[in-house]
Structures are given as structure tokens and as C-alpha cells.
Short mmCIF file of C-alpha atoms in Angstrom, two decimals:
data_model
loop_
_atom_site.label_atom_id
_atom_site.label_comp_id
_atom_site.label_asym_id
_atom_site.label_seq_id
_atom_site.Cartn_x
_atom_site.Cartn_y
_atom_site.Cartn_z
CA MET I 44 -23.42 -15.54 18.92
CA GLU I 45 -24.99 -12.42 19.56
CA ASN I 46 -24.10 -9.86 17.02
CA ASN I 47 -22.80 -6.50 18.48
CA VAL I 48 -21.55 -4.60 15.73
CA SER I 49 -23.46 -1.69 14.38
CA PRO I 50 -24.31 -0.07 10.11
CA ASN I 51 -21.89 2.92 12.17
CA ILE I 52 -18.93 0.79 13.14
CA ILE I 53 -19.34 -1.63 9.65
CA LYS I 54 -18.67 1.94 7.42
CA LYS I 55 -16.14 2.93 9.69
CA TRP I 56 -14.27 0.10 9.17
CA LEU I 57 -15.07 -0.21 5.63
CA THR I 58 -13.74 2.89 5.20
CA ALA I 59 -10.83 2.52 7.27
CA TRP I 60 -10.00 -0.85 5.15
CA ALA I 61 -9.99 1.34 1.75
CA LEU I 62 -7.80 3.69 2.83
CA SER I 63 -5.17 0.97 4.56
CA ARG I 64 -5.21 -0.01 0.91
CA GLU I 65 -5.50 2.80 -1.42
CA LEU I 66 -8.67 1.27 -3.04
CA PRO I 67 -11.89 3.91 -3.15
CA LEU I 68 -13.99 4.80 -0.13
CA PRO I 69 -17.00 2.66 0.24
CA THR I 70 -20.83 3.83 -0.93
CA ASN I 71 -24.24 2.69 0.41
CA PHE I 72 -26.16 0.58 -1.24
CA LYS I 73 -29.30 -0.17 0.61
CA SER I 74 -28.55 -1.04 4.12
CA GLY I 75 -25.07 -2.34 3.01
CA TYR I 76 -21.76 -0.51 2.02
CA LYS I 77 -19.99 -1.37 -1.24
CA VAL I 78 -16.19 -0.63 -2.22
CA ASP I 79 -15.07 -1.41 -5.93
CA VAL I 80 -12.17 -3.72 -5.25
CA GLY I 81 -11.17 -4.32 -8.53
CA TYR I 82 -8.76 -7.13 -7.79
CA GLN I 83 -8.32 -10.49 -9.78
CA LYS I 84 -9.54 -12.59 -7.38
CA GLN I 85 -12.26 -9.87 -5.75
CA LYS I 86 -13.82 -7.19 -8.08
CA ALA I 87 -15.99 -5.87 -5.49
CA ARG I 88 -17.16 -6.53 -1.97
CA TYR I 89 -20.63 -5.68 -0.27
CA VAL I 90 -20.78 -5.56 3.52
CA PHE I 91 -23.96 -5.84 5.69
CA ALA I 92 -24.17 -5.46 9.91
CA GLU I 93 -26.49 -7.74 9.69
CA LEU I 94 -28.10 -10.98 7.23
CA ASN I 95 -31.50 -9.05 6.25
CA ASP I 96 -33.34 -9.34 2.67
CA ASP I 97 -31.34 -6.78 0.93
CA PHE I 98 -28.22 -9.40 1.68
CA ILE I 99 -30.66 -11.90 0.19
CA GLN I 100 -32.02 -10.15 -2.60
CA LEU I 101 -28.43 -9.15 -3.63
CA SER I 102 -27.14 -12.74 -3.83
CA GLN I 103 -30.30 -13.66 -6.00
CA THR I 104 -29.28 -11.33 -8.74
CA ILE I 105 -25.19 -11.89 -8.90
CA ASN I 106 -23.99 -14.32 -10.92
CA GLU I 107 -20.58 -12.55 -11.62
CA THR I 108 -17.17 -14.89 -9.92
CA TRP I 109 -15.37 -12.85 -7.76
CA VAL I 110 -17.74 -10.54 -6.26
CA PHE I 111 -17.71 -10.91 -2.43
CA LEU I 112 -20.51 -11.04 -0.03
CA LYS I 113 -19.53 -10.33 3.91
CA VAL I 114 -22.16 -10.26 6.91
CA CYS I 115 -21.79 -10.01 10.45
CA ALA I 116 -24.05 -13.57 10.78
CA SER I 117 -22.97 -17.32 11.20
CA PRO I 118 -22.44 -19.72 7.69
CA GLU I 119 -25.64 -21.80 9.77
CA GLU I 120 -27.79 -18.81 9.25
CA LEU I 121 -27.01 -18.13 5.59
CA LYS I 122 -26.44 -21.95 4.26
CA ASN I 123 -30.44 -21.77 3.54
CA LYS I 124 -31.24 -18.07 2.51
CA ILE I 125 -28.28 -18.11 -0.48
CA SER I 126 -27.98 -20.58 -2.99
CA GLY I 127 -25.35 -23.46 -3.97
CA LYS I 128 -23.66 -21.04 -6.56
CA TRP I 129 -22.19 -19.25 -3.16
CA VAL I 130 -19.17 -20.94 -1.38
CA ILE I 131 -18.45 -20.22 2.39
CA GLN I 132 -15.32 -18.81 2.72
CA PRO I 133 -12.89 -19.39 6.19
CA GLN I 134 -14.30 -17.83 8.90
CA GLY I 135 -13.73 -14.35 10.14
CA TYR I 136 -14.53 -12.36 13.10
CA LEU I 137 -14.78 -9.12 14.43
CA MET I 138 -13.05 -8.07 17.49
CA SER I 139 -12.58 -5.41 19.50
CA CYS I 140 -10.43 -3.93 22.51
CA VAL I 141 -11.77 -0.72 24.44
CA SER I 142 -9.16 -0.70 27.18
CA PRO I 143 -5.66 -0.38 26.86
CA MET I 144 -4.00 -4.01 26.80
CA ASN I 145 -2.36 -5.20 29.85
CA ILE I 146 0.78 -6.36 28.46
CA GLN I 147 4.59 -5.01 28.54
CA VAL I 148 6.44 -6.55 25.79
CA ASN I 149 10.03 -5.77 24.40
CA LEU I 150 11.12 -5.47 20.62
CA PRO I 151 13.24 -8.17 20.27
CA ASP I 152 17.42 -7.73 19.95
CA GLY I 153 17.71 -7.89 16.61
CA TYR I 154 14.93 -6.15 15.03
CA GLU I 155 14.49 -1.95 14.93
CA ILE I 156 10.81 -0.20 14.21
CA GLU I 157 10.01 1.96 11.35
CA PHE I 158 7.00 4.02 10.49
CA ASP I 159 5.62 5.43 6.89
CA ASN I 160 2.47 6.94 6.92
CA TYR I 161 -0.28 7.71 3.65
CA ASN I 162 -3.46 8.11 3.15
CA SER I 163 -4.71 8.47 6.66
CA THR I 164 -2.83 5.50 7.71
CA THR I 165 0.28 4.78 9.85
CA LEU I 166 2.29 2.46 8.88
CA VAL I 167 4.34 0.00 11.54
CA LYS I 168 7.37 -2.11 10.60
CA ILE I 169 9.05 -4.65 12.30
CA MET I 170 12.81 -4.78 10.13
CA THR I 171 15.87 -6.45 10.84
CA LYS I 172 19.25 -5.10 10.84
CA ASN I 173 19.68 -6.22 7.62
CA GLY I 174 16.70 -4.52 5.86
CA GLU I 175 14.67 -8.11 5.96
CA LEU I 176 10.34 -7.31 6.59
CA ALA I 177 9.88 -9.14 9.61
CA SER I 178 6.72 -7.77 11.01
CA ALA I 179 4.08 -5.38 9.70
CA GLY I 180 0.77 -3.89 10.41
CA ARG I 181 -1.51 -0.52 9.63
CA ILE I 182 -3.60 1.78 11.80
CA VAL I 183 -6.12 4.17 10.02
CA ILE I 184 -8.17 6.29 13.09
CA LEU I 185 -11.43 7.69 12.28
CA ASP I 186 -13.19 9.82 14.56
CA ASP I 187 -13.28 7.79 18.01
CA LEU I 188 -12.71 4.49 16.54
CA ALA I 189 -8.83 2.68 15.61
CA VAL I 190 -9.27 0.50 12.40
CA TYR I 191 -6.24 -2.19 12.61
CA ASP I 192 -5.74 -3.76 9.59
CA ARG I 193 -3.00 -6.11 7.35
CA ILE I 194 -0.84 -7.55 10.58
CA SER I 195 0.99 -9.86 9.26
CA THR I 196 4.80 -11.74 10.57
CA GLU I 197 6.79 -13.36 8.01
CA GLU I 198 7.28 -17.13 8.70
CA ASN I 199 10.66 -17.21 9.47
CA HIS I 200 10.17 -14.73 12.56
CA LYS I 201 7.21 -15.99 14.07
CA ARG I 202 7.11 -16.77 17.43
CA ASN I 203 9.50 -14.02 18.82
CA GLY I 204 6.92 -12.21 20.22
CA LEU I 205 6.63 -9.39 17.25
CA ALA I 206 2.47 -9.72 16.60
CA THR I 207 2.75 -9.27 20.09
CA PHE I 208 4.62 -6.17 20.20
CA LEU I 209 3.53 -4.61 16.73
CA ILE I 210 -0.05 -4.62 18.11
CA LYS I 211 0.82 -2.75 21.57
CA GLU I 212 2.58 -0.59 19.11
CA LEU I 213 -0.10 0.27 17.24
CA GLU I 214 -2.14 0.78 20.31
CA ARG I 215 -0.03 3.40 20.87
CA ILE I 216 -0.42 5.35 17.92
CA ALA I 217 -3.82 5.23 18.76
CA ILE I 218 -3.86 6.13 22.77
CA SER I 219 -1.38 9.16 21.81
CA LYS I 220 -4.55 10.14 19.49
CA ASN I 221 -6.77 10.05 22.35
CA VAL I 222 -8.40 7.02 20.79
CA TYR I 223 -9.34 3.63 22.95
CA LYS I 224 -11.73 1.98 20.66
CA ASN I 225 -10.08 -0.74 18.96
CA PHE I 226 -11.96 -2.63 16.14
CA LEU I 227 -10.64 -5.12 13.60
CA VAL I 228 -11.39 -8.39 11.74
CA ALA I 229 -9.36 -11.76 12.55
CA THR I 230 -8.90 -14.91 10.39
CA GLU I 231 -9.24 -18.31 12.83
CA GLN I 232 -5.58 -18.33 14.07
CA GLY I 233 -5.32 -14.24 14.88
CA LYS I 234 -8.45 -14.09 17.04
CA LEU I 235 -6.58 -16.95 19.43
CA LEU I 236 -3.54 -14.04 19.24
CA TYR I 237 -6.28 -10.68 19.99
CA GLN I 238 -8.08 -12.67 22.65
CA SER I 239 -5.17 -13.23 24.50
CA LEU I 240 -4.28 -9.63 24.41
CA GLY I 241 -7.92 -8.97 25.67
CA TRP I 242 -9.68 -8.31 22.90
CA LYS I 243 -13.34 -9.57 22.66
CA VAL I 244 -15.32 -11.38 19.76
CA CYS I 245 -18.16 -8.89 18.74
CA SER I 246 -19.71 -11.24 16.38
CA LEU I 247 -18.97 -13.53 13.57
CA TYR I 248 -18.13 -12.28 9.90
CA THR I 249 -18.93 -14.51 7.16
CA SER I 250 -18.02 -14.33 3.23
CA VAL I 251 -19.36 -15.64 0.40
CA VAL I 252 -18.14 -15.43 -3.41
CA ILE I 253 -19.20 -17.74 -6.50
CA PRO I 254 -15.41 -19.05 -7.46
CA LEU I 255 -14.49 -19.73 -11.28
#
């Protein structure tokens, strides 16, 4: 798969990711970027727009557990370039949508929508009438790019169309700010939903880590 993601897009996405999660903003690291995450099982992450010497050399210098290296490349490309201490994580996908999604969906009966704003992020929550969280997602606008993050639906509320409604609501927020370029990182399962809504895969997004 051809990589169609520029370093500038990666920087904007990673900045939005950090804002959404209330973490330090990314810093430059050679041709990539670093975020000091500070979680127990994710101390830091380095992200590169392509597999290059900077990525390979970095992988040779790190022996610490729970430091993630992430790159717009396939697992097959990495396997012969990094040592066996690194474990490849479940596949991710960088995806984009550059035109309004052609879907019409209403909020199902029994649910209501709530909004919250923090740290340049808009949080959209779908709640039951008795206050139970059913689905949630976040959007961060950076210049001409809308970044979607942490989109999820609780297990007992799946298959009710909530995720589709939520994604359309996030897009509505972006369009209200005259932003039509949408970007996210999807899991294998999420990719199928986004593709059904008109999103395209820009690149494979592969992560490796040294676990305990």
C-alpha cells in the first residue's frame, strides 16, 4: 500500500492526539516526532511518516519497555529492519475523508446528546435517558484538518447506529468551522465502519513496543 501521509499531517494528527488526551505536545525527533505520554504501559511514543534510517537507528538504541515506535509502513517492511526484541502490535490504519459523508442517520429513541469542550477538543457523548454513557468521541480542529479521536460505543449499546450518528455529528462540528479534511487512526474493526461511510485508507500504521 502506498503511503499518502505527509510529515506535516502526522505532526498535526499527533498534536491533536495529545490535546485530546491532555498530554504534552509533540516535539521534533530527527525526521519524526515524540510525545512523552507517561502512562504505565505507554511511557512515550515516537511517530514517523516513513520507515527510514532515523526510525531504524532509534529502534537499535532503545531497550526500555513500553516505549512505542509507530510508522506509516507495513509490518512486513519492519520485520527485517528491527530486532526481535520489538513486538508488532495490532494493525492500525491512517484514514481520511475529504468530502461530506453521504449518510442520513437520526439519534435512536431513548438517547440524548451532550457536548463538552476542553483543551481545543470537543467531546461528544451519547447518553441514555437515565444518564448512562452509550457512545463518545472527540474532535480537534488544527488549521484545515479535523482530527477524530477516541471514538467508542459501549458493548451493550452496539448495533444501534450510535457510532454512525456520532461520526456524523463530529463531521457536523468540523463543517461548522469550514473544515472539510477529516483524519483519524482506525483499528481493524473500526476501519470497516469508516470505509462504509466513505473514508479512505491513506496508509498502514504499524506500532512496535518492547513489553515486559
